PDB file of C-alpha atoms in Angstrom:
ATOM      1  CA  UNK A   1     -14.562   1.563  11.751  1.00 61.00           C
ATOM      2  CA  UNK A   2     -12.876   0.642  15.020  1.00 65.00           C
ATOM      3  CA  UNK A   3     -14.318   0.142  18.057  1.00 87.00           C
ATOM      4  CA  UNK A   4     -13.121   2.418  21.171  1.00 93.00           C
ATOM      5  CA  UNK A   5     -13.620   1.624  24.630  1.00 95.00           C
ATOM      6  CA  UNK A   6     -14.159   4.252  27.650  1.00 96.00           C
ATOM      7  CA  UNK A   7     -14.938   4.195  31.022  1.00 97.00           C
ATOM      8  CA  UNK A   8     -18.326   4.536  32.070  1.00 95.00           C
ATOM      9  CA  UNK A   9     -17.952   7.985  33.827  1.00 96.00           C
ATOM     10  CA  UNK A  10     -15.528   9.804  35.967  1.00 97.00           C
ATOM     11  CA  UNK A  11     -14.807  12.729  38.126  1.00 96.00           C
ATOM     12  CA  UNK A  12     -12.574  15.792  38.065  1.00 95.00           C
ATOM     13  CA  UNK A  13     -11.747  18.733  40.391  1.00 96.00           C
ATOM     14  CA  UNK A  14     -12.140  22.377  38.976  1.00 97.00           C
ATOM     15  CA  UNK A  15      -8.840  23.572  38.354  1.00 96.00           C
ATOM     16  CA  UNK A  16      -7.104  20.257  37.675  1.00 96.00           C
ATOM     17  CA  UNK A  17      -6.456  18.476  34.550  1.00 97.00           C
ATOM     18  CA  UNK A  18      -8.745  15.817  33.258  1.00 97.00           C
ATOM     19  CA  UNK A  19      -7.460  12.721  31.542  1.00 98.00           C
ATOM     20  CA  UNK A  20      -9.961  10.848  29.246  1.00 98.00           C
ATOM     21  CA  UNK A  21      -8.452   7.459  28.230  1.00 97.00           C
ATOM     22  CA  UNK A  22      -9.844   5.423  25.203  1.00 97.00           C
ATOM     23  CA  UNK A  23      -8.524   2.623  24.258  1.00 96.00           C
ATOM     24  CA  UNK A  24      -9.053   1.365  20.340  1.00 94.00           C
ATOM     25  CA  UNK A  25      -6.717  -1.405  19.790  1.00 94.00           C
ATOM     26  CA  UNK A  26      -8.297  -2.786  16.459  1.00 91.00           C
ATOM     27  CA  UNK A  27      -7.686   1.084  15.076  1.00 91.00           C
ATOM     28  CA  UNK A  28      -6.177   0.730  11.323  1.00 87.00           C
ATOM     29  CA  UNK A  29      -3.633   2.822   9.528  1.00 86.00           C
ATOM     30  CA  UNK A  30      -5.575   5.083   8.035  1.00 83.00           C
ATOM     31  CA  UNK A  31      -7.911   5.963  11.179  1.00 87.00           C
ATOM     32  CA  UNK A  32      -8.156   9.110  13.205  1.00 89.00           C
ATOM     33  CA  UNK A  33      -9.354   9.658  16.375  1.00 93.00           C
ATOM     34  CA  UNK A  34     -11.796  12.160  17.053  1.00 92.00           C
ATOM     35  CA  UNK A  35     -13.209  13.335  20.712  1.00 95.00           C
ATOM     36  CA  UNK A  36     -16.011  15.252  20.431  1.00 95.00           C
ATOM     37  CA  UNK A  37     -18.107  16.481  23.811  1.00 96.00           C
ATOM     38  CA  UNK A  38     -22.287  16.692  24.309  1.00 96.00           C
ATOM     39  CA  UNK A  39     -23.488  19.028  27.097  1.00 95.00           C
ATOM     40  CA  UNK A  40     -26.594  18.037  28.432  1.00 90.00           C
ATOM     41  CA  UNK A  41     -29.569  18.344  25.219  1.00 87.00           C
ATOM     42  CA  UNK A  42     -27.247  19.894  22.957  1.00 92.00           C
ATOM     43  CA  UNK A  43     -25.165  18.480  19.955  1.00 94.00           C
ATOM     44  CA  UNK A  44     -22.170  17.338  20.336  1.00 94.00           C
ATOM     45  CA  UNK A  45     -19.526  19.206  19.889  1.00 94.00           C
ATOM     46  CA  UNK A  46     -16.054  18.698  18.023  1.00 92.00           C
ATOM     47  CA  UNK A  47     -12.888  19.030  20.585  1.00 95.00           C
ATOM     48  CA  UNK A  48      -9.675  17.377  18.156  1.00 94.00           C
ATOM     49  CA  UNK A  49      -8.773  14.601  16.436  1.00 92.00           C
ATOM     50  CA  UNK A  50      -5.487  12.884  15.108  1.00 92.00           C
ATOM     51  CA  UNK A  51      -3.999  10.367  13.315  1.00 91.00           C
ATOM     52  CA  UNK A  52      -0.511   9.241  14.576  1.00 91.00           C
ATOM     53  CA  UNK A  53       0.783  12.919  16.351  1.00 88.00           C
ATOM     54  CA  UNK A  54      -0.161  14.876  19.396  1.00 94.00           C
ATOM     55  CA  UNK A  55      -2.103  17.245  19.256  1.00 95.00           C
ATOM     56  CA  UNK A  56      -3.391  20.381  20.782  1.00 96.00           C
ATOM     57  CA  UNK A  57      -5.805  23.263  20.481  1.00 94.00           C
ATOM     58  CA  UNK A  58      -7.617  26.049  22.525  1.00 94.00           C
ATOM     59  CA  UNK A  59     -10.099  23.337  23.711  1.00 94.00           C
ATOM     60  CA  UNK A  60      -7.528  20.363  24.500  1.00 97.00           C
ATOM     61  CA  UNK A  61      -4.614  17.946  24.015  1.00 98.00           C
ATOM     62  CA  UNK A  62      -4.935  14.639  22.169  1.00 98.00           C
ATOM     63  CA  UNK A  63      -2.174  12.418  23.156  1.00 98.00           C
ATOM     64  CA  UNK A  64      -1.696   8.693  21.115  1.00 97.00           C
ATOM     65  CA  UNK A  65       0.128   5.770  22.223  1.00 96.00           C
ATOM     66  CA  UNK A  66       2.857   5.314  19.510  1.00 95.00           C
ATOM     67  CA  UNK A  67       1.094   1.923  19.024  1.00 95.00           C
ATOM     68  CA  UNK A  68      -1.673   3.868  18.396  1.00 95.00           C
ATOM     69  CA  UNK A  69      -3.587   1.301  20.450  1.00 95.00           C
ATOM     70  CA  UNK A  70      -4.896   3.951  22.841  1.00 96.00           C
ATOM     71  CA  UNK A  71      -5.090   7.713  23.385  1.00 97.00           C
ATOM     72  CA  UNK A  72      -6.058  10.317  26.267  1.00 98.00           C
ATOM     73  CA  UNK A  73      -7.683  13.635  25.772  1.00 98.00           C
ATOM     74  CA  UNK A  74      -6.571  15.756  28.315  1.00 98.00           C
ATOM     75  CA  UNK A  75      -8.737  18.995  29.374  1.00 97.00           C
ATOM     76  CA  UNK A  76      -5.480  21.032  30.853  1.00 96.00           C
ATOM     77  CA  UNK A  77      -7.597  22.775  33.559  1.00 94.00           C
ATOM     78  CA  UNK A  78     -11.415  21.877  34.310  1.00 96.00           C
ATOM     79  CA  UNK A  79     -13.901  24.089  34.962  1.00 96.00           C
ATOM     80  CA  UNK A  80     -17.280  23.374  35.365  1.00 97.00           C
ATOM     81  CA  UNK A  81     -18.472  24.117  32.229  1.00 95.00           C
ATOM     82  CA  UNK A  82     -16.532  20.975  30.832  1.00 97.00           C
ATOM     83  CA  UNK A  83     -19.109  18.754  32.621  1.00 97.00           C
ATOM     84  CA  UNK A  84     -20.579  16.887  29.291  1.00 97.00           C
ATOM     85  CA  UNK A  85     -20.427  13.348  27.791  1.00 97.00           C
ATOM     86  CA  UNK A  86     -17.192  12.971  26.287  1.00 97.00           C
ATOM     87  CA  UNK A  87     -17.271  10.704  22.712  1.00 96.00           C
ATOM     88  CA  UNK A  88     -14.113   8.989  21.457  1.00 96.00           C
ATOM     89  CA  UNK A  89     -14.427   7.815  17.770  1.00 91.00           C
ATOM     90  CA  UNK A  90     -12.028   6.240  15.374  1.00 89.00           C
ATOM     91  CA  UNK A  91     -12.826   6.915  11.493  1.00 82.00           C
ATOM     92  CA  UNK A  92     -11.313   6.174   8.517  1.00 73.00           C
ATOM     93  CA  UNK A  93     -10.652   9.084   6.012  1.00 63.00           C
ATOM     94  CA  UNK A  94     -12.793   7.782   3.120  1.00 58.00           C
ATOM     95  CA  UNK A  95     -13.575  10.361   0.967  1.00 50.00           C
ATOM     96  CA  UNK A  96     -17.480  10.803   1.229  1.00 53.00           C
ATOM     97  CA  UNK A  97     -17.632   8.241   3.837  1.00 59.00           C
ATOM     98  CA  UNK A  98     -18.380  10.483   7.055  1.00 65.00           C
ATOM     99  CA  UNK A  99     -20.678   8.365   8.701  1.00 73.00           C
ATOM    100  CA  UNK A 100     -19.496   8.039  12.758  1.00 80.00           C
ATOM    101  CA  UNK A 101     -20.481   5.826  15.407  1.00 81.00           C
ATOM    102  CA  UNK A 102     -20.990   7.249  19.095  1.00 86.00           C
ATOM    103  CA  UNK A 103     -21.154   4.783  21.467  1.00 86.00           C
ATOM    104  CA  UNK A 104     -22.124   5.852  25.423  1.00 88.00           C
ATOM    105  CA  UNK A 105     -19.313   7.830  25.710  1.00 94.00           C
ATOM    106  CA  UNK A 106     -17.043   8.973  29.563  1.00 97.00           C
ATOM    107  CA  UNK A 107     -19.329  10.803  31.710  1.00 96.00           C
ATOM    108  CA  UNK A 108     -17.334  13.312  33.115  1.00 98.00           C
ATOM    109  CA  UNK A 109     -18.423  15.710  36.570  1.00 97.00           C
ATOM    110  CA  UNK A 110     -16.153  18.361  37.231  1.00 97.00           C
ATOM    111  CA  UNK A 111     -16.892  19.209  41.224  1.00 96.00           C
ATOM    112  CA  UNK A 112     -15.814  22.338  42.585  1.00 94.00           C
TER     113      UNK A 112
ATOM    114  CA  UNK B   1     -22.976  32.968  11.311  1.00 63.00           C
ATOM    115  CA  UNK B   2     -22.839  29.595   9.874  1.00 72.00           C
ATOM    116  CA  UNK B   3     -24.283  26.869  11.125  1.00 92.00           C
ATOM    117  CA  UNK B   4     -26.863  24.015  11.667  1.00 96.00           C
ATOM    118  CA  UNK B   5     -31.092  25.106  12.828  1.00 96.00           C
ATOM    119  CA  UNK B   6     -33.053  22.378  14.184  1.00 97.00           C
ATOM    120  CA  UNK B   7     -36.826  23.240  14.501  1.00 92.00           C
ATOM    121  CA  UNK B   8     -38.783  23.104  16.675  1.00 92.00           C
ATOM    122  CA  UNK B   9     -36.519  22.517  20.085  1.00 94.00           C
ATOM    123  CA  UNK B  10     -39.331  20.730  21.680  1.00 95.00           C
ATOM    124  CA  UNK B  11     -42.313  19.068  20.292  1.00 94.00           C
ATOM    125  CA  UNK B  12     -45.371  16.387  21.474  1.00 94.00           C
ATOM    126  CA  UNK B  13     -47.474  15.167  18.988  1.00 91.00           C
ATOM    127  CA  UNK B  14     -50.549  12.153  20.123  1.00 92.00           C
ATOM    128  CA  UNK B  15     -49.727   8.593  19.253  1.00 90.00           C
ATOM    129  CA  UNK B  16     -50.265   7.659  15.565  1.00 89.00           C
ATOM    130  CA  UNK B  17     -49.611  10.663  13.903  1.00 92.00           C
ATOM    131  CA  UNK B  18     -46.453  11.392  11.601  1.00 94.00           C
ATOM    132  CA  UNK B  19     -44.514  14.401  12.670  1.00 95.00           C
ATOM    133  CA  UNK B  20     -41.894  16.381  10.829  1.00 96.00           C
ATOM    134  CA  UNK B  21     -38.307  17.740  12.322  1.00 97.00           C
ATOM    135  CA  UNK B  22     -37.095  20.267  10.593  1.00 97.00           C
ATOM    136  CA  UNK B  23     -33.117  20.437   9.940  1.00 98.00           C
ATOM    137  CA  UNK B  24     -31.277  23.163   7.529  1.00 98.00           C
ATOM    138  CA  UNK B  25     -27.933  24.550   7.406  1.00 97.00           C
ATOM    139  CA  UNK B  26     -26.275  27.248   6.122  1.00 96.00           C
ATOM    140  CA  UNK B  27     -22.793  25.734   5.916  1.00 93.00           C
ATOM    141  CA  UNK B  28     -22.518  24.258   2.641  1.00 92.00           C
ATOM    142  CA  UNK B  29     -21.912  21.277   3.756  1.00 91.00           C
ATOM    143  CA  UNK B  30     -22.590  18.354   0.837  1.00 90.00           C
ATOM    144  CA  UNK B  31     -23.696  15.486   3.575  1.00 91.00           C
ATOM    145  CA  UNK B  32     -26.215  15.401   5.857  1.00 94.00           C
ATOM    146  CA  UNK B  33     -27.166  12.892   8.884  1.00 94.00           C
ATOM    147  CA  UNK B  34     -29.972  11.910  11.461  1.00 96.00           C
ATOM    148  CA  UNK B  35     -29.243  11.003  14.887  1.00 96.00           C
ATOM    149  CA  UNK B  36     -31.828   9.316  17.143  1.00 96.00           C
ATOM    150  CA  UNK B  37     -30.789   9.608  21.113  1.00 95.00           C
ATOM    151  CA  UNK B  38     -32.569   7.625  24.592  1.00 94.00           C
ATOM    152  CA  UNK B  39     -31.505   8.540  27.953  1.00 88.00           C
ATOM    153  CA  UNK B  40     -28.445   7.283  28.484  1.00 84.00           C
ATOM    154  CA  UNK B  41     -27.713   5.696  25.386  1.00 87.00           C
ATOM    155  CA  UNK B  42     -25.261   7.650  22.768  1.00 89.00           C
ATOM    156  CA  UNK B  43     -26.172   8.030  19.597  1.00 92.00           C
ATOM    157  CA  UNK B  44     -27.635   5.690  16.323  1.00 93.00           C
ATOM    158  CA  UNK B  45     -27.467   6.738  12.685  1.00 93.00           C
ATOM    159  CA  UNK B  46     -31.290   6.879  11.619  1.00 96.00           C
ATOM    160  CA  UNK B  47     -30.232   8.318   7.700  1.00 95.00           C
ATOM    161  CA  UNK B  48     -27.967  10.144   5.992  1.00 93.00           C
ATOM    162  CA  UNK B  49     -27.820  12.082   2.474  1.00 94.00           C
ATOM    163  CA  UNK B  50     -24.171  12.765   1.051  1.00 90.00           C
ATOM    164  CA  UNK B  51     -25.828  14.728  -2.507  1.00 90.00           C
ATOM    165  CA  UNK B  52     -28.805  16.504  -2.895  1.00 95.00           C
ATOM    166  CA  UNK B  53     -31.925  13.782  -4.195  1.00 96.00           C
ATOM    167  CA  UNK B  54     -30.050  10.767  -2.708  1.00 94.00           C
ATOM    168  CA  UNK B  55     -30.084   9.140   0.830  1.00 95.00           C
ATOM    169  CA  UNK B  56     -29.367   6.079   2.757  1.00 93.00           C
ATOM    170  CA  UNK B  57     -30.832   4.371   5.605  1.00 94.00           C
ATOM    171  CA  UNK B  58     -28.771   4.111   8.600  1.00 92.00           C
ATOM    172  CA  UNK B  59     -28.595   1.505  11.247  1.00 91.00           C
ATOM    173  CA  UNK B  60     -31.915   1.898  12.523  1.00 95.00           C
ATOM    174  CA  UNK B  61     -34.318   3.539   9.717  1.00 96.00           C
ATOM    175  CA  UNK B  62     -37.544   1.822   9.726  1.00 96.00           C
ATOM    176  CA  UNK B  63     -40.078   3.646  11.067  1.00 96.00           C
ATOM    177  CA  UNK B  64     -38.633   7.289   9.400  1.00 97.00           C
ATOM    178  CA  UNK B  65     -38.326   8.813   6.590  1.00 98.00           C
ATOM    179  CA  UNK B  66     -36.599  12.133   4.894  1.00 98.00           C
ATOM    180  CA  UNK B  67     -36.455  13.738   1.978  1.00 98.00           C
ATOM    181  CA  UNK B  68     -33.275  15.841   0.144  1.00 97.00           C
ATOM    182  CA  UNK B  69     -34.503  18.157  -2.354  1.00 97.00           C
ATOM    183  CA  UNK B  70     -31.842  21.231  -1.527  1.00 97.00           C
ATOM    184  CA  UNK B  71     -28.571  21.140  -0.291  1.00 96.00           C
ATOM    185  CA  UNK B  72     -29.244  23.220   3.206  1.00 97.00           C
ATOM    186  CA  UNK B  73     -32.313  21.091   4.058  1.00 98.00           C
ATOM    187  CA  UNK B  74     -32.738  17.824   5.138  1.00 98.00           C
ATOM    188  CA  UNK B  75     -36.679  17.432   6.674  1.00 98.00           C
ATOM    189  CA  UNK B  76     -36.648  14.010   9.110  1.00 98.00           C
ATOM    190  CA  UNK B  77     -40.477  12.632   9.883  1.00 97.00           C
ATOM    191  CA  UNK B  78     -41.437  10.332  11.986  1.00 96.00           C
ATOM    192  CA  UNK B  79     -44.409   7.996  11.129  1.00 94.00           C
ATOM    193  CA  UNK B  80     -46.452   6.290  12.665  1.00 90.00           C
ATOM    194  CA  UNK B  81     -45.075   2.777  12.326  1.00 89.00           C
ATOM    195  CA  UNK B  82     -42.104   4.053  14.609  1.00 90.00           C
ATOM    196  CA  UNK B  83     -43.049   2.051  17.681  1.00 89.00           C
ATOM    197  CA  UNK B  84     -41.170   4.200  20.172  1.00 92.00           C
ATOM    198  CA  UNK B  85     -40.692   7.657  19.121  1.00 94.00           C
ATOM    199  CA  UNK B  86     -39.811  10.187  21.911  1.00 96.00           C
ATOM    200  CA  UNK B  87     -36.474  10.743  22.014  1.00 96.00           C
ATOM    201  CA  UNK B  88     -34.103  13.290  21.106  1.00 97.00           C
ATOM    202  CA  UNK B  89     -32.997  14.056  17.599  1.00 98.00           C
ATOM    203  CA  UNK B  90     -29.898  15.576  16.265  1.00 97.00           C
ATOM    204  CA  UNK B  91     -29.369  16.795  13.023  1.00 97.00           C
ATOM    205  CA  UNK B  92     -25.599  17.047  11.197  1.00 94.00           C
ATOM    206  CA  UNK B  93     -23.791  18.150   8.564  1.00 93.00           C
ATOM    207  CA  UNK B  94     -20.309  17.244   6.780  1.00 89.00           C
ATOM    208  CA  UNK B  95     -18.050  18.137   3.819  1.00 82.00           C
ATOM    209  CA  UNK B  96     -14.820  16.632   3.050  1.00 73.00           C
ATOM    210  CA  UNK B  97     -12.818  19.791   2.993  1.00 70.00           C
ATOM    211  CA  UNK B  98     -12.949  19.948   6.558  1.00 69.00           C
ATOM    212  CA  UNK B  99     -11.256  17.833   8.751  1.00 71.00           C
ATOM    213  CA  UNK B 100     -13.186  18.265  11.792  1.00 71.00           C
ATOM    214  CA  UNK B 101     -15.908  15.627  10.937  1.00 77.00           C
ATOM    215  CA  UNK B 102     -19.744  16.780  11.737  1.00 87.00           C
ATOM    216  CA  UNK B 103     -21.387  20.415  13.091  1.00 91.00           C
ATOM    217  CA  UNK B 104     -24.154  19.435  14.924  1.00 94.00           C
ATOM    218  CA  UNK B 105     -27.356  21.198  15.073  1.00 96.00           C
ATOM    219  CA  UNK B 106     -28.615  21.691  18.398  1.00 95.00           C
ATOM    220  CA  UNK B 107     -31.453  19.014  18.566  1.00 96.00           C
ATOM    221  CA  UNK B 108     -35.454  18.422  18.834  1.00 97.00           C
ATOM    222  CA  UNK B 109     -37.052  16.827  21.896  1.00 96.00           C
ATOM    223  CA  UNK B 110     -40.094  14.780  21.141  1.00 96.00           C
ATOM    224  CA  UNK B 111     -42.518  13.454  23.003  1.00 95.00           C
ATOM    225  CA  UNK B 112     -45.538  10.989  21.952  1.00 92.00           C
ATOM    226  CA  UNK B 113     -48.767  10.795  24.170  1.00 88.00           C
TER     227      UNK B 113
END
């Protein structure tokens, strides 16, 4: 699987939107990117993933560089409650093959 | 509702003994994973089952071992010859039918004195 690269943390006002950049410039053709979220001692939780398209949900948007190089996850409006450890992961869609990496992860602090 | 039990939510055992984590799921899910977690560190693949009576080690597996002898239960211990236990465990699960990769249980805190 690819590697992905995020910053190490980052802050966010309640109320605004958050932008979560991860950059996975190795990424193949037949990887997605997931983002998936932890909240402090729980399990992670899943938030989206894509392959080449945006995308968007109840929880976020997932926006990919037409290179696919890169992509942003974008919380539309903070609140405090999306304070967690946010995981970008690139897998490829192997049929049985489910196993993902999660490196450190963006820190992200949503101050009110 | 479906979903993924991890039992006990916290648990200290003394030095040298093994210790069991309990994991099952009512999902249906055909694979099942182990997560080990430090402070501050994300999180390493300890083993994972895709079929019931088969499972392979992850990246860092010595030390552990599980068992798969039903589909909703995947039992983790943690032996003694794991030189650095405490740490937080997280259970998943998987099927290919759904794209939105792993449900994750919602973990075990252990603690060796």
């Amino acid at each position: 699987d690819a590697k992905t690269t995020q910053p190490t943390s980052m802050d966010c006002a309640e109320g605004r939107a958050a932008n979560l950049p991860c950059n996975h410039s190795t990424i193949s053709g037949n990887e997605y990117v997931y983002w998936y979220r932890q909240i402090h001692s729980q399990g992670p939780q899943y938030i989206i993933h894509g392959l080449k398209n945006n995308e968007t949900n109840e929880m976020a948007s997932l926006i990919i560089t037409e290179d696919r190089k890169s992509s942003t996850l974008i919380l539309p409006h903070a609140t405090l409650r999306d304070t967690a450890v946010y995981y970008c992961i690139v897998r490829a869609a192997i049929f049985n093959d489910y196993k993902l990496s999660f490196g450190a992860g963006t820190t992200v602090t949503v101050r009110a | 509702d479906g979903g993924i039990t991890q039992s006990p939510k916290y648990l200290f055992r003394k030095e040298g003994q093994n210790v069991t984590l309990s994991c099952e799921q009512n999902l249906n899910h055909d694979a099942m994973y182990w997560y080990r977690q430090d402070p501050g560190q994300g999180l390493r693949l300890i083993y994972y089952s895709q079929i019931v009576n088969d499972f392979q080690k992850g990246d860092i597996a010595e030390g552990y071992s599980v068992s798969r002898e039903k589909k909703e239960s995947f039992p983790l211990t943690v032996t003694s010859a794991q030189k650095n236990p405490t740490a937080f465990y997280l259970c998943a699960s998987s099927t290919p039918t759904e794209s939105y990769g792993y449900t994750f249980g919602s973990g075990t805190r252990l603690t060796v004195v």
